[in-house]
Amino acid sequence: DEIRHRDNYVYRSLFSTDTLSIPGVWQPYPDSKYAPLADDDYAPLMVGTWRQLDALARTIYLESVSFDELQQFSKNKEQLSAAVPAIWPIDRSALHNNHIGAFSARRMHPVLGYIRPHTGIDFGCDRGTPVYATGDAVVETASASGFNGGYGKQVLLNHEFGYKTRYAHLNEVLVKPGERVTRGQIIARTGNTGRSTGPHLHYEVIHKGVPVNPINYFNRNMTPEEYERLMENMRETNFEKL
């Protein structure tokens, strides 16, 4: 437990990476594995002990994989520090009334009327506001036209180290697939394309294929008081019909 705690809250914080998750690693073994012990006089003690040992083995495996990953991070720390999405994707002064639509795993869809996740956050701003790459990356997708599943004109950056970022509902795309960009580079301008009800930027951070809350990645350049005020002002988005 101490090793796991240090992994999650010290080492992974140092490398600015999310907690490692391996699907299925916490699933217990089926009861059939312990069936041969059922008739033993000490079955309750033996089966319980084996279950604990198996659970410990799964935890050890998870930590082993985690430390292998952290070792690789340590070799590439300079590249990682430049790649992790760590700045605001637009100038904070461009926000309309500090309006940021919240990331939500369970959002009531404003049009469809049922629960549907909002996998990014929305920045209310004027059409044409510059959009910045939040970390060094390679352009994976640069869609300068089309509906694109409701995202409209969009850019998807691959930062490597398991990170990708999406910038959607753009008015203008300024990069091309395969192009390498650096943190702070202007890659697009905000718009109202796709399934959108007003000019804004939809911004996502994706870690190992799973959308995570972008707010947690650019609070490092804010004071604790600014961060608390921002979280209090977060609201459900009304910009999108995704």
Protein backbone atom coordinates (compact mmCIF):
# COMPACT_ATOMS: atom_id res chain seq x y z
CA ASP A 1 0.00 0.00 0.00
CA GLU A 2 2.84 2.38 0.80
CA ILE A 3 4.52 1.64 -2.53
CA ARG A 4 1.25 2.21 -4.37
CA HIS A 5 0.63 5.48 -2.55
CA ARG A 6 4.13 6.75 -3.37
CA ASP A 7 3.68 5.71 -7.00
CA ASN A 8 0.36 7.54 -7.42
CA TYR A 9 1.01 10.67 -5.37
CA VAL A 10 4.76 11.23 -5.62
CA TYR A 11 6.34 9.66 -8.69
CA ARG A 12 3.40 10.16 -11.04
CA SER A 13 2.92 13.72 -9.83
CA LEU A 14 6.59 14.36 -10.51
CA PHE A 15 6.16 13.23 -14.11
CA SER A 16 2.73 14.88 -14.48
CA THR A 17 1.07 11.65 -15.56
CA ASP A 18 -2.20 10.00 -14.58
CA THR A 19 -2.50 6.94 -12.34
CA LEU A 20 -1.80 3.74 -14.26
CA SER A 21 -4.87 1.65 -14.98
CA ILE A 22 -4.81 -1.83 -16.52
CA PRO A 23 -8.31 -3.09 -17.44
CA GLY A 24 -9.22 -6.28 -15.62
CA VAL A 25 -6.22 -6.36 -13.28
CA TRP A 26 -8.45 -6.08 -10.21
CA GLN A 27 -10.85 -8.83 -11.31
CA PRO A 28 -10.62 -11.76 -8.84
CA TYR A 29 -9.92 -15.25 -10.09
CA PRO A 30 -12.98 -17.52 -10.55
CA ASP A 31 -14.03 -19.72 -7.65
CA SER A 32 -13.10 -22.80 -9.71
CA LYS A 33 -9.42 -22.05 -9.05
CA TYR A 34 -9.92 -22.80 -5.36
CA ALA A 35 -12.31 -25.76 -5.82
CA PRO A 36 -9.63 -28.45 -5.14
CA LEU A 37 -9.28 -27.07 -1.61
CA ALA A 38 -12.99 -27.22 -0.81
CA ASP A 39 -12.91 -30.59 0.94
CA ASP A 40 -9.88 -29.87 3.09
CA ASP A 41 -10.37 -29.49 6.84
CA TYR A 42 -8.67 -26.11 6.67
CA ALA A 43 -10.47 -24.95 3.52
CA PRO A 44 -11.82 -21.62 4.91
CA LEU A 45 -8.35 -20.55 6.05
CA MET A 46 -6.54 -21.85 2.95
CA VAL A 47 -8.96 -20.41 0.40
CA GLY A 48 -9.01 -17.03 2.15
CA THR A 49 -5.22 -16.96 2.26
CA TRP A 50 -4.90 -17.89 -1.42
CA ARG A 51 -7.36 -15.16 -2.39
CA GLN A 52 -5.29 -12.61 -0.46
CA LEU A 53 -2.06 -13.84 -2.07
CA ASP A 54 -3.61 -13.65 -5.55
CA ALA A 55 -4.85 -10.11 -4.87
CA LEU A 56 -1.36 -9.16 -3.69
CA ALA A 57 0.15 -10.69 -6.83
CA ARG A 58 -2.15 -8.55 -8.98
CA THR A 59 -1.09 -5.43 -7.09
CA ILE A 60 2.60 -6.34 -7.44
CA TYR A 61 2.10 -6.87 -11.18
CA LEU A 62 0.41 -3.48 -11.53
CA GLU A 63 3.23 -1.72 -9.67
CA SER A 64 5.85 -3.55 -11.72
CA VAL A 65 4.27 -2.32 -14.96
CA SER A 66 3.92 1.16 -13.45
CA PHE A 67 7.58 1.40 -12.47
CA ASP A 68 8.64 0.17 -15.90
CA GLU A 69 6.61 3.03 -17.37
CA LEU A 70 8.06 5.56 -14.90
CA GLN A 71 11.58 4.37 -15.72
CA GLN A 72 10.92 5.16 -19.36
CA PHE A 73 9.50 8.54 -18.38
CA SER A 74 12.66 9.32 -16.42
CA LYS A 75 14.75 8.72 -19.54
CA ASN A 76 12.55 11.07 -21.54
CA LYS A 77 11.67 13.61 -18.85
CA GLU A 78 12.72 16.63 -20.92
CA GLN A 79 10.58 15.55 -23.87
CA LEU A 80 7.72 14.61 -21.52
CA SER A 81 7.73 17.97 -19.75
CA ALA A 82 7.38 19.71 -23.12
CA ALA A 83 4.74 17.28 -24.40
CA VAL A 84 2.27 17.13 -21.50
CA PRO A 85 -0.70 19.49 -22.17
CA ALA A 86 0.06 22.21 -19.63
CA ILE A 87 -1.18 25.62 -20.78
CA TRP A 88 -4.52 27.20 -21.61
CA PRO A 89 -5.53 26.58 -25.25
CA ILE A 90 -6.72 30.19 -25.60
CA ASP A 91 -5.75 33.45 -23.94
CA ARG A 92 -7.62 33.61 -20.62
CA SER A 93 -8.46 37.27 -21.27
CA ALA A 94 -10.47 36.16 -24.34
CA LEU A 95 -13.04 34.28 -22.23
CA HIS A 96 -16.56 35.69 -22.19
CA ASN A 97 -17.46 36.40 -18.54
CA ASN A 98 -15.05 33.65 -17.46
CA HIS A 99 -17.46 31.14 -19.05
CA ILE A 100 -16.07 27.61 -19.16
CA GLY A 101 -18.40 24.67 -19.84
CA ALA A 102 -17.57 21.81 -17.48
CA PHE A 103 -16.15 18.36 -18.21
CA SER A 104 -18.75 15.84 -17.12
CA ALA A 105 -18.96 12.06 -17.25
CA ARG A 106 -22.76 12.36 -16.76
CA ARG A 107 -24.32 15.39 -18.42
CA MET A 108 -27.98 15.86 -19.27
CA HIS A 109 -27.92 16.55 -23.01
CA PRO A 110 -29.46 20.01 -23.60
CA VAL A 111 -31.22 18.92 -26.79
CA LEU A 112 -31.65 15.14 -26.68
CA GLY A 113 -32.83 15.12 -23.07
CA TYR A 114 -30.83 12.13 -21.83
CA ILE A 115 -27.54 11.54 -20.03
CA ARG A 116 -24.55 11.84 -22.36
CA PRO A 117 -20.95 12.57 -21.31
CA HIS A 118 -19.24 15.84 -22.18
CA THR A 119 -15.66 14.71 -22.75
CA GLY A 120 -14.02 18.13 -22.81
CA ILE A 121 -14.46 21.67 -21.61
CA ASP A 122 -15.86 24.63 -23.57
CA PHE A 123 -14.32 28.09 -23.67
CA GLY A 124 -16.82 30.82 -24.59
CA CYS A 125 -15.02 33.38 -26.77
CA ASP A 126 -15.28 35.39 -29.99
CA ARG A 127 -15.03 33.74 -33.40
CA GLY A 128 -11.45 33.92 -34.64
CA THR A 129 -9.76 33.73 -31.21
CA PRO A 130 -6.28 32.15 -31.58
CA VAL A 131 -6.01 28.53 -30.41
CA TYR A 132 -2.68 27.34 -29.01
CA ALA A 133 -1.14 23.87 -28.90
CA THR A 134 -0.94 23.02 -25.21
CA GLY A 135 2.17 20.88 -25.57
CA ASP A 136 4.71 19.73 -28.16
CA ALA A 137 3.05 17.27 -30.53
CA VAL A 138 2.51 15.94 -34.03
CA VAL A 139 -0.71 16.84 -35.82
CA GLU A 140 -2.71 13.62 -36.15
CA THR A 141 -5.90 15.13 -37.61
CA ALA A 142 -6.51 18.53 -39.16
CA SER A 143 -10.06 18.66 -40.51
CA ALA A 144 -10.60 21.98 -42.28
CA SER A 145 -14.12 21.06 -43.43
CA GLY A 146 -17.00 18.72 -42.71
CA PHE A 147 -19.28 17.86 -39.79
CA ASN A 148 -16.86 15.28 -38.31
CA GLY A 149 -19.27 13.65 -35.89
CA GLY A 150 -20.42 17.03 -34.58
CA TYR A 151 -16.93 18.41 -33.90
CA GLY A 152 -16.91 20.47 -37.11
CA LYS A 153 -13.50 21.76 -38.11
CA GLN A 154 -11.05 20.25 -35.64
CA VAL A 155 -7.42 19.50 -34.82
CA LEU A 156 -6.24 16.38 -32.96
CA LEU A 157 -2.67 16.45 -31.64
CA ASN A 158 -0.63 13.41 -30.61
CA HIS A 159 1.76 14.40 -27.81
CA GLU A 160 3.07 10.84 -27.37
CA PHE A 161 3.55 9.47 -23.83
CA GLY A 162 -0.12 8.46 -24.06
CA TYR A 163 -1.46 12.01 -24.47
CA LYS A 164 -3.64 13.53 -27.18
CA THR A 165 -5.57 16.80 -27.29
CA ARG A 166 -8.57 17.80 -29.40
CA TYR A 167 -9.58 21.33 -30.45
CA ALA A 168 -13.04 21.46 -32.04
CA HIS A 169 -15.75 23.72 -33.58
CA LEU A 170 -13.00 25.77 -35.24
CA ASN A 171 -13.41 28.49 -37.82
CA GLU A 172 -9.97 28.06 -39.34
CA VAL A 173 -7.36 25.28 -39.18
CA LEU A 174 -3.76 26.47 -39.56
CA VAL A 175 -1.85 23.16 -39.47
CA LYS A 176 -1.66 19.97 -41.54
CA PRO A 177 -1.47 16.26 -40.61
CA GLY A 178 2.08 15.15 -39.86
CA GLU A 179 3.24 18.64 -38.95
CA ARG A 180 5.16 18.99 -35.68
CA VAL A 181 4.00 21.81 -33.41
CA THR A 182 5.36 23.27 -30.19
CA ARG A 183 3.63 24.40 -27.02
CA GLY A 184 2.15 27.87 -27.47
CA GLN A 185 2.07 27.70 -31.28
CA ILE A 186 -1.14 29.00 -32.89
CA ILE A 187 -2.76 26.01 -34.62
CA ALA A 188 -6.28 27.30 -35.34
CA ARG A 189 -8.90 29.97 -34.71
CA THR A 190 -12.15 29.42 -32.84
CA GLY A 191 -15.50 29.19 -34.58
CA ASN A 192 -18.99 27.76 -34.52
CA THR A 193 -18.75 24.74 -36.85
CA GLY A 194 -20.25 21.30 -36.35
CA ARG A 195 -22.96 20.73 -33.75
CA SER A 196 -22.51 24.04 -31.96
CA THR A 197 -24.84 26.82 -30.81
CA GLY A 198 -22.30 29.65 -30.53
CA PRO A 199 -18.63 30.54 -31.03
CA HIS A 200 -16.42 28.67 -28.58
CA LEU A 201 -13.56 26.18 -28.30
CA HIS A 202 -14.22 22.59 -27.28
CA TYR A 203 -10.97 21.27 -25.78
CA GLU A 204 -10.19 17.68 -24.76
CA VAL A 205 -7.26 15.95 -23.09
CA ILE A 206 -7.14 12.22 -23.83
CA HIS A 207 -4.79 9.98 -21.82
CA LYS A 208 -4.30 6.42 -23.07
CA GLY A 209 -7.54 6.61 -25.01
CA VAL A 210 -9.62 7.90 -22.08
CA PRO A 211 -10.86 11.53 -21.90
CA VAL A 212 -9.72 13.20 -18.65
CA ASN A 213 -10.56 16.58 -17.14
CA PRO A 214 -8.37 19.21 -18.89
CA ILE A 215 -8.63 21.55 -15.91
CA ASN A 216 -6.24 19.29 -14.00
CA TYR A 217 -3.55 19.89 -16.61
CA PHE A 218 -3.36 23.66 -16.72
CA ASN A 219 -3.92 24.58 -13.09
CA ARG A 220 -0.17 24.63 -12.52
CA ASN A 221 0.05 28.24 -13.74
CA MET A 222 -2.74 29.36 -11.40
CA THR A 223 -2.75 30.22 -7.71
CA PRO A 224 -4.81 27.93 -5.44
CA GLU A 225 -7.31 30.76 -5.04
CA GLU A 226 -7.67 31.20 -8.82
CA TYR A 227 -8.15 27.46 -9.25
CA GLU A 228 -10.85 27.31 -6.57
CA ARG A 229 -12.71 30.24 -8.13
CA LEU A 230 -12.49 28.60 -11.54
CA MET A 231 -13.90 25.31 -10.24
CA GLU A 232 -16.75 27.16 -8.55
CA ASN A 233 -17.63 28.92 -11.80
CA MET A 234 -17.59 25.77 -13.94
CA ARG A 235 -21.04 25.04 -15.30
CA GLU A 236 -22.74 22.66 -17.65
CA THR A 237 -22.07 23.69 -21.21
CA ASN A 238 -24.84 25.14 -23.34
CA PHE A 239 -22.69 25.59 -26.41
CA GLU A 240 -23.01 22.13 -27.89
CA LYS A 241 -25.45 19.53 -29.07
CA LEU A 242 -22.92 16.69 -29.22
